[in-house]
mmCIF file of C-alpha atoms and ligand atoms in Angstrom:
data_model
loop_
_atom_site.group_PDB
_atom_site.id
_atom_site.type_symbol
_atom_site.label_atom_id
_atom_site.label_comp_id
_atom_site.label_asym_id
_atom_site.label_seq_id
_atom_site.Cartn_x
_atom_site.Cartn_y
_atom_site.Cartn_z
ATOM 1 C CA MET A 818 24.182 -52.150 -1.789
ATOM 2 C CA LEU A 819 22.318 -50.638 -4.708
ATOM 3 C CA ASN A 820 25.435 -49.960 -6.743
ATOM 4 C CA ASP A 821 29.136 -50.711 -7.125
ATOM 5 C CA LEU A 822 30.320 -47.419 -5.655
ATOM 6 C CA ASP A 823 32.748 -47.714 -2.776
ATOM 7 C CA LEU A 824 31.823 -44.890 -0.436
ATOM 8 C CA LYS A 825 35.178 -45.095 1.335
ATOM 9 C CA ASN A 826 36.448 -43.753 -1.948
ATOM 10 C CA TRP A 827 33.636 -41.284 -2.576
ATOM 11 C CA LYS A 828 35.917 -38.425 -3.575
ATOM 12 C CA ALA A 829 37.087 -40.400 -6.593
ATOM 13 C CA TYR A 830 33.652 -40.355 -8.252
ATOM 14 C CA GLU A 831 33.859 -36.970 -9.902
ATOM 15 C CA ASN A 832 31.866 -38.250 -12.888
ATOM 16 C CA ILE A 833 28.801 -38.999 -10.780
ATOM 17 C CA ILE A 834 26.341 -36.124 -10.638
ATOM 18 C CA THR A 835 24.684 -35.506 -7.268
ATOM 19 C CA ASP A 836 23.088 -32.072 -7.867
ATOM 20 C CA SER A 837 19.471 -31.621 -8.890
ATOM 21 C CA LEU A 838 20.271 -29.147 -11.673
ATOM 22 C CA TRP A 839 21.916 -30.624 -14.753
ATOM 23 C CA LEU A 840 23.319 -28.263 -17.345
ATOM 24 C CA ILE A 841 24.732 -30.500 -20.034
ATOM 25 C CA ASP A 842 25.945 -28.907 -23.243
ATOM 26 C CA LYS A 843 26.333 -31.862 -25.499
ATOM 27 C CA ARG A 844 25.454 -35.468 -26.024
ATOM 28 C CA ASP A 845 28.229 -37.761 -24.845
ATOM 29 C CA SER A 846 29.679 -38.131 -28.333
ATOM 30 C CA SER A 847 32.343 -40.652 -27.277
ATOM 31 C CA LYS A 848 29.462 -43.058 -27.271
ATOM 32 C CA PHE A 849 27.166 -44.565 -29.826
ATOM 33 C CA ASN A 850 25.199 -41.820 -31.504
ATOM 34 C CA SER A 851 21.468 -42.325 -31.330
ATOM 35 C CA GLY A 852 20.894 -38.848 -32.767
ATOM 36 C CA TRP A 853 19.003 -40.446 -35.684
ATOM 37 C CA TYR A 854 15.924 -40.692 -33.522
ATOM 38 C CA TRP A 855 13.918 -37.581 -32.894
ATOM 39 C CA GLY A 856 12.819 -37.722 -29.285
ATOM 40 C CA ASN A 857 15.725 -39.667 -27.794
ATOM 41 C CA PHE A 858 17.420 -38.733 -24.550
ATOM 42 C CA ILE A 859 21.099 -38.110 -23.976
ATOM 43 C CA PRO A 860 23.129 -41.198 -22.985
ATOM 44 C CA GLN A 861 24.257 -39.477 -19.783
ATOM 45 C CA ILE A 862 20.756 -39.996 -18.340
ATOM 46 C CA PRO A 863 20.679 -43.834 -18.355
ATOM 47 C CA GLN A 864 24.427 -43.884 -17.647
ATOM 48 C CA GLN A 865 24.148 -41.806 -14.455
ATOM 49 C CA MET A 866 21.059 -43.713 -13.305
ATOM 50 C CA MET A 867 22.710 -47.104 -13.783
ATOM 51 C CA LEU A 868 25.870 -46.051 -11.967
ATOM 52 C CA ARG A 869 23.848 -44.808 -8.972
ATOM 53 C CA TYR A 870 21.113 -47.426 -8.851
ATOM 54 C CA THR A 871 22.490 -50.707 -10.191
ATOM 55 C CA ARG A 872 25.410 -53.066 -9.890
ATOM 56 C CA LYS A 873 27.141 -54.897 -12.699
ATOM 57 C CA GLY A 874 24.992 -57.839 -13.765
ATOM 58 C CA ASP A 875 21.721 -56.219 -12.571
ATOM 59 C CA TRP A 876 18.707 -55.991 -14.904
ATOM 60 C CA VAL A 877 17.323 -52.734 -16.283
ATOM 61 C CA LEU A 878 13.932 -52.377 -17.975
ATOM 62 C CA ASP A 879 13.068 -49.568 -20.407
ATOM 63 C CA PRO A 880 9.411 -49.825 -21.545
ATOM 64 C CA PHE A 881 9.689 -46.904 -24.004
ATOM 65 C CA LEU A 882 12.894 -47.970 -25.697
ATOM 66 C CA GLY A 883 12.856 -45.709 -28.782
ATOM 67 C CA SER A 884 16.304 -45.713 -30.383
ATOM 68 C CA GLY A 885 17.756 -47.936 -27.656
ATOM 69 C CA THR A 886 19.896 -45.435 -25.737
ATOM 70 C CA THR A 887 19.281 -47.286 -22.459
ATOM 71 C CA LEU A 888 20.356 -50.654 -23.878
ATOM 72 C CA ILE A 889 23.485 -49.258 -25.498
ATOM 73 C CA GLU A 890 24.508 -47.803 -22.144
ATOM 74 C CA SER A 891 23.537 -50.899 -20.165
ATOM 75 C CA LYS A 892 25.662 -53.053 -22.436
ATOM 76 C CA ARG A 893 28.612 -50.700 -22.045
ATOM 77 C CA LEU A 894 28.270 -50.648 -18.287
ATOM 78 C CA GLY A 895 27.912 -54.421 -17.918
ATOM 79 C CA ARG A 896 24.246 -54.327 -16.903
ATOM 80 C CA ASN A 897 21.612 -56.503 -18.566
ATOM 81 C CA GLY A 898 18.856 -54.623 -20.343
ATOM 82 C CA ILE A 899 15.362 -55.296 -21.647
ATOM 83 C CA GLY A 900 13.651 -52.710 -23.820
ATOM 84 C CA ILE A 901 10.075 -52.668 -25.070
ATOM 85 C CA GLU A 902 9.086 -50.602 -28.086
ATOM 86 C CA LEU A 903 5.695 -50.382 -29.764
ATOM 87 C CA ASN A 904 6.977 -49.275 -33.144
ATOM 88 C CA SER A 905 8.271 -52.435 -34.840
ATOM 89 C CA GLU A 906 10.316 -50.617 -37.494
ATOM 90 C CA VAL A 907 12.221 -48.726 -34.822
ATOM 91 C CA ALA A 908 12.670 -51.863 -32.719
ATOM 92 C CA VAL A 909 14.090 -53.829 -35.668
ATOM 93 C CA LYS A 910 16.605 -51.086 -36.392
ATOM 94 C CA VAL A 911 17.643 -50.964 -32.729
ATOM 95 C CA LYS A 912 18.154 -54.749 -32.668
ATOM 96 C CA GLU A 913 20.546 -54.428 -35.604
ATOM 97 C CA LEU A 914 22.489 -51.586 -33.974
ATOM 98 C CA ILE A 915 22.759 -53.209 -30.582
ATOM 99 C CA VAL A 916 24.418 -56.427 -31.695
ATOM 100 C CA LYS A 917 27.285 -54.300 -32.997
ATOM 101 C CA GLU A 918 27.937 -52.932 -29.508
ATOM 102 C CA PRO A 919 30.734 -54.621 -27.604
ATOM 103 C CA GLY A 920 29.899 -56.301 -24.301
ATOM 104 C CA ASP A 921 28.685 -59.636 -22.991
ATOM 105 C CA SER A 922 25.583 -58.579 -21.134
ATOM 106 C CA VAL A 923 22.060 -59.155 -22.419
ATOM 107 C CA ALA A 924 20.372 -56.405 -24.462
ATOM 108 C CA ASP A 925 16.949 -57.700 -25.431
ATOM 109 C CA VAL A 926 14.630 -55.641 -27.658
ATOM 110 C CA ILE A 927 10.979 -56.633 -27.583
ATOM 111 C CA ILE A 928 8.189 -55.322 -29.773
ATOM 112 C CA GLY A 929 5.055 -54.701 -27.741
ATOM 113 C CA ASP A 930 2.686 -52.440 -25.861
ATOM 114 C CA SER A 931 4.082 -51.750 -22.405
ATOM 115 C CA GLN A 932 0.575 -51.266 -21.001
ATOM 116 C CA THR A 933 -0.381 -54.876 -21.595
ATOM 117 C CA ILE A 934 2.701 -56.962 -22.386
ATOM 118 C CA ASP A 935 3.118 -59.998 -20.164
ATOM 119 C CA LEU A 936 6.362 -59.164 -18.379
ATOM 120 C CA SER A 937 6.529 -62.447 -16.492
ATOM 121 C CA LYS A 938 6.962 -64.170 -19.873
ATOM 122 C CA VAL A 939 9.527 -61.624 -21.013
ATOM 123 C CA LEU A 940 11.574 -62.065 -17.838
ATOM 124 C CA SER A 941 11.263 -65.841 -17.664
ATOM 125 C CA LYS A 942 12.966 -66.039 -21.055
ATOM 126 C CA HIS A 943 16.065 -64.861 -19.202
ATOM 127 C CA ASN A 944 15.399 -66.992 -16.111
ATOM 128 C CA ILE A 945 14.676 -63.979 -13.928
ATOM 129 C CA ASN A 946 11.511 -62.763 -12.231
ATOM 130 C CA SER A 947 12.407 -59.169 -11.409
ATOM 131 C CA VAL A 948 14.485 -56.185 -12.496
ATOM 132 C CA GLN A 949 16.548 -53.769 -10.412
ATOM 133 C CA LEU A 950 15.943 -50.493 -12.284
ATOM 134 C CA VAL A 951 13.211 -49.102 -14.533
ATOM 135 C CA ILE A 952 13.835 -46.138 -16.821
ATOM 136 C CA LEU A 953 10.720 -44.601 -18.386
ATOM 137 C CA HIS A 954 10.922 -42.046 -21.163
ATOM 138 C CA PRO A 955 7.393 -41.851 -22.532
ATOM 139 C CA PRO A 956 6.207 -39.461 -25.223
ATOM 140 C CA TYR A 957 5.558 -36.017 -23.745
ATOM 141 C CA TYR A 958 1.861 -36.424 -24.604
ATOM 142 C CA ASN A 959 1.464 -35.324 -28.247
ATOM 143 C CA ILE A 960 4.561 -33.108 -28.661
ATOM 144 C CA ILE A 961 6.113 -35.713 -30.974
ATOM 145 C CA LYS A 962 3.791 -38.206 -32.650
ATOM 146 C CA PHE A 963 5.692 -41.492 -32.794
ATOM 147 C CA SER A 964 3.194 -43.601 -34.778
ATOM 148 C CA ASP A 965 -0.466 -43.991 -35.715
ATOM 149 C CA ASP A 966 -0.972 -46.811 -33.244
ATOM 150 C CA PRO A 967 -3.759 -45.996 -30.740
ATOM 151 C CA ALA A 968 -1.719 -47.791 -28.030
ATOM 152 C CA ASP A 969 1.067 -45.215 -28.519
ATOM 153 C CA LEU A 970 0.947 -42.730 -25.624
ATOM 154 C CA SER A 971 1.594 -39.916 -28.100
ATOM 155 C CA ASN A 972 -1.845 -40.649 -29.593
ATOM 156 C CA ALA A 973 -3.781 -40.261 -26.353
ATOM 157 C CA PRO A 974 -6.839 -38.112 -27.176
ATOM 158 C CA ASP A 975 -6.410 -35.924 -24.076
ATOM 159 C CA ILE A 976 -4.128 -35.452 -21.062
ATOM 160 C CA GLU A 977 -6.301 -37.487 -18.719
ATOM 161 C CA THR A 978 -6.159 -40.476 -21.086
ATOM 162 C CA PHE A 979 -2.383 -40.007 -21.463
ATOM 163 C CA LEU A 980 -2.024 -40.160 -17.671
ATOM 164 C CA ASP A 981 -4.230 -43.250 -17.484
ATOM 165 C CA MET A 982 -2.116 -44.966 -20.152
ATOM 166 C CA PHE A 983 1.051 -43.959 -18.288
ATOM 167 C CA GLY A 984 -0.478 -45.391 -15.100
ATOM 168 C CA ARG A 985 -1.224 -48.661 -16.885
ATOM 169 C CA VAL A 986 2.416 -48.998 -17.945
ATOM 170 C CA VAL A 987 3.531 -48.371 -14.356
ATOM 171 C CA ASP A 988 0.989 -50.858 -12.982
ATOM 172 C CA ASN A 989 2.071 -53.455 -15.513
ATOM 173 C CA LEU A 990 5.718 -53.335 -14.435
ATOM 174 C CA THR A 991 5.692 -52.461 -10.717
ATOM 175 C CA LEU A 992 5.259 -56.070 -9.651
ATOM 176 C CA TYR A 993 8.539 -56.925 -11.380
ATOM 177 C CA LEU A 994 10.693 -54.206 -9.801
ATOM 178 C CA ASP A 995 12.458 -55.278 -6.616
ATOM 179 C CA TYR A 996 11.476 -53.480 -3.397
ATOM 180 C CA GLY A 997 13.761 -50.582 -2.516
ATOM 181 C CA ARG A 998 14.867 -50.285 -6.133
ATOM 182 C CA TYR A 999 14.433 -47.280 -8.372
ATOM 183 C CA LEU A 1000 12.098 -46.121 -11.097
ATOM 184 C CA VAL A 1001 13.284 -43.141 -13.131
ATOM 185 C CA LEU A 1002 10.919 -41.072 -15.267
ATOM 186 C CA VAL A 1003 12.191 -38.612 -17.869
ATOM 187 C CA ILE A 1004 9.470 -36.181 -18.946
ATOM 188 C CA GLY A 1005 8.836 -32.569 -19.893
ATOM 189 C CA ASP A 1006 5.916 -30.203 -19.553
ATOM 190 C CA LEU A 1007 4.009 -28.698 -22.464
ATOM 191 C CA TYR A 1008 2.288 -25.516 -23.506
ATOM 192 C CA GLN A 1009 -1.187 -25.634 -25.015
ATOM 193 C CA LYS A 1010 -3.740 -22.981 -25.852
ATOM 194 C CA GLY A 1011 -2.019 -20.314 -23.788
ATOM 195 C CA GLU A 1012 -1.540 -22.580 -20.775
ATOM 196 C CA TRP A 1013 1.456 -24.370 -19.221
ATOM 197 C CA ILE A 1014 0.478 -28.030 -18.699
ATOM 198 C CA PRO A 1015 2.584 -29.479 -15.857
ATOM 199 C CA LEU A 1016 2.743 -32.961 -17.367
ATOM 200 C CA GLY A 1017 5.781 -33.868 -15.265
ATOM 201 C CA PHE A 1018 3.979 -33.021 -12.023
ATOM 202 C CA TYR A 1019 0.853 -34.885 -13.110
ATOM 203 C CA CYS A 1020 2.985 -37.973 -13.756
ATOM 204 C CA VAL A 1021 4.657 -37.603 -10.342
ATOM 205 C CA GLN A 1022 1.187 -37.512 -8.824
ATOM 206 C CA ARG A 1023 0.312 -40.779 -10.591
ATOM 207 C CA LEU A 1024 3.495 -42.399 -9.245
ATOM 208 C CA LEU A 1025 2.851 -41.193 -5.704
ATOM 209 C CA GLU A 1026 -0.671 -42.655 -5.835
ATOM 210 C CA ARG A 1027 1.074 -45.976 -6.355
ATOM 211 C CA ASP A 1028 3.830 -47.735 -4.395
ATOM 212 C CA TYR A 1029 6.540 -45.150 -4.969
ATOM 213 C CA LEU A 1030 8.441 -42.715 -2.818
ATOM 214 C CA LEU A 1031 9.754 -39.549 -4.456
ATOM 215 C CA LYS A 1032 13.537 -39.342 -3.989
ATOM 216 C CA SER A 1033 14.455 -36.445 -6.311
ATOM 217 C CA ILE A 1034 13.348 -34.235 -9.142
ATOM 218 C CA VAL A 1035 16.271 -33.289 -11.332
ATOM 219 C CA VAL A 1036 15.824 -30.346 -13.687
ATOM 220 C CA LYS A 1037 17.863 -30.780 -16.837
ATOM 221 C CA ASN A 1038 18.388 -28.270 -19.601
ATOM 222 C CA PHE A 1039 17.806 -29.270 -23.139
ATOM 223 C CA ALA A 1040 20.035 -27.813 -25.754
ATOM 224 C CA ASP A 1041 18.187 -26.908 -28.945
ATOM 225 C CA THR A 1042 15.829 -29.619 -30.036
ATOM 226 C CA ARG A 1043 15.602 -30.130 -33.766
ATOM 227 C CA GLY A 1044 12.043 -28.891 -33.857
ATOM 228 C CA LYS A 1045 12.878 -25.527 -32.377
ATOM 229 C CA ARG A 1046 16.422 -24.999 -33.638
ATOM 230 C CA ASN A 1047 15.453 -22.505 -36.315
ATOM 231 C CA GLN A 1048 12.642 -21.035 -34.347
ATOM 232 C CA GLU A 1049 14.469 -19.498 -31.392
ATOM 233 C CA ASN A 1050 13.522 -15.977 -32.385
ATOM 234 C CA LEU A 1051 9.943 -16.877 -33.098
ATOM 235 C CA TRP A 1052 9.573 -18.474 -29.681
ATOM 236 C CA ARG A 1053 11.238 -15.494 -28.004
ATOM 237 C CA TYR A 1054 8.770 -13.168 -29.680
ATOM 238 C CA ARG A 1055 5.837 -15.408 -28.758
ATOM 239 C CA ALA A 1056 7.029 -15.560 -25.148
ATOM 240 C CA LEU A 1057 7.336 -11.763 -24.929
ATOM 241 C CA ALA A 1058 3.932 -11.299 -26.498
ATOM 242 C CA GLY A 1059 2.209 -14.120 -24.632
ATOM 243 C CA GLY A 1060 3.558 -13.627 -21.104
ATOM 244 C CA PHE A 1061 5.161 -17.055 -20.759
ATOM 245 C CA TYR A 1062 8.651 -18.539 -20.648
ATOM 246 C CA VAL A 1063 10.163 -20.713 -23.376
ATOM 247 C CA PHE A 1064 10.785 -24.316 -22.313
ATOM 248 C CA LYS A 1065 14.453 -24.989 -21.687
ATOM 249 C CA HIS A 1066 14.215 -27.848 -19.236
ATOM 250 C CA GLU A 1067 12.794 -31.283 -18.619
ATOM 251 C CA TYR A 1068 12.653 -33.494 -15.524
ATOM 252 C CA ILE A 1069 14.373 -36.628 -14.367
ATOM 253 C CA ILE A 1070 12.072 -37.899 -11.652
ATOM 254 C CA ILE A 1071 13.595 -40.457 -9.339
ATOM 255 C CA CYS A 1072 11.357 -42.725 -7.274
ATOM 256 C CA GLN A 1073 11.970 -45.705 -5.038
ATOM 257 C CA LYS A 1074 9.616 -48.647 -4.812
ATOM 258 C CA LYS A 1075 8.129 -48.884 -1.317
HETATM 259 C C1 SAM B 2105 10.422 -40.380 -25.960
HETATM 260 S S1 SAM B 2105 10.602 -41.838 -26.929
HETATM 261 C C2 SAM B 2105 11.869 -42.743 -26.086
HETATM 262 C C3 SAM B 2105 13.258 -42.378 -26.589
HETATM 263 C C4 SAM B 2105 14.383 -43.167 -25.982
HETATM 264 N N1 SAM B 2105 14.623 -42.824 -24.597
HETATM 265 C C5 SAM B 2105 15.657 -42.927 -26.801
HETATM 266 O O1 SAM B 2105 16.663 -42.450 -26.237
HETATM 267 O O2 SAM B 2105 15.623 -43.169 -28.010
HETATM 268 C C6 SAM B 2105 9.135 -42.710 -26.528
HETATM 269 C C7 SAM B 2105 8.990 -44.045 -27.236
HETATM 270 O O3 SAM B 2105 7.900 -44.761 -26.662
HETATM 271 C C8 SAM B 2105 7.287 -45.530 -27.672
HETATM 272 N N2 SAM B 2105 5.937 -45.883 -27.177
HETATM 273 C C9 SAM B 2105 4.825 -45.112 -27.125
HETATM 274 N N3 SAM B 2105 3.792 -45.789 -26.599
HETATM 275 C C10 SAM B 2105 4.258 -47.023 -26.266
HETATM 276 C C11 SAM B 2105 3.676 -48.175 -25.670
HETATM 277 N N4 SAM B 2105 2.381 -48.209 -25.311
HETATM 278 N N5 SAM B 2105 4.455 -49.272 -25.477
HETATM 279 C C12 SAM B 2105 5.769 -49.273 -25.856
HETATM 280 N N6 SAM B 2105 6.372 -48.209 -26.446
HETATM 281 C C13 SAM B 2105 5.640 -47.088 -26.634
HETATM 282 C C14 SAM B 2105 7.326 -44.630 -28.884
HETATM 283 O O4 SAM B 2105 7.211 -45.383 -30.082
HETATM 284 C C15 SAM B 2105 8.697 -43.953 -28.732
HETATM 285 O O5 SAM B 2105 9.685 -44.654 -29.450
#
């Protein structure tokens, strides 16, 4: 079994989402608030993925840890988590926040570049050689610039390089994901010079060129992002004038390792 759900009791799991369209109004505010980090995802994403694709005690890897949402949720759900973050300031802050979270499971924050970090060393520290779930939430190309580090995917000079860097992260970790287990990618598209760039679909293509099977593409709304909150009207005008639609969704792409 991939998870702890008892299918004889399937009607009891009302909290588990099984539809491919997610309309979620709010962050799950009963939980730790990682709203301090611009570019985080809502806790419901790692929470739902862990409930579907892991059991208690399994290991989850997040190579774009950011504010640590995945590790906070893994700790709460009794899963062990390893997060890698390039930006050392952010990683140090996350380490401090995570120790305050209740729970006995491991939540390890590592500073590094997920394209090149030696994961066998990272895992051997915990006496394991594989993980059971990977959650990837990379920068959406250059929409938010996370640092000045050239290894940061948000500093890729063009889309092709971004996709190559993304591919390197995937290649670096695939060996350490158990067969039949899941890799989840959270990503959005972007709009540049009058053109919709289907970044999500390009990333899916890169995954399908590798050892992954596409299981689902979930479309999730995003409630106002901080960047656009005061610019709703401006964007509406631009959309009307420019013949395009304003972004209101991102993707949760769910793949299984073949
Ligand atoms: C979209 S954010 C992730 C947010 C996270 N899911 C959260 O809830 O806070 C992407 C993160 O990837 C980090 N990053 C970018 N390039 C990286 C790389 N090569 N290796 C590791 N982390 C990287 C950025 O510093 C940023 O914190």
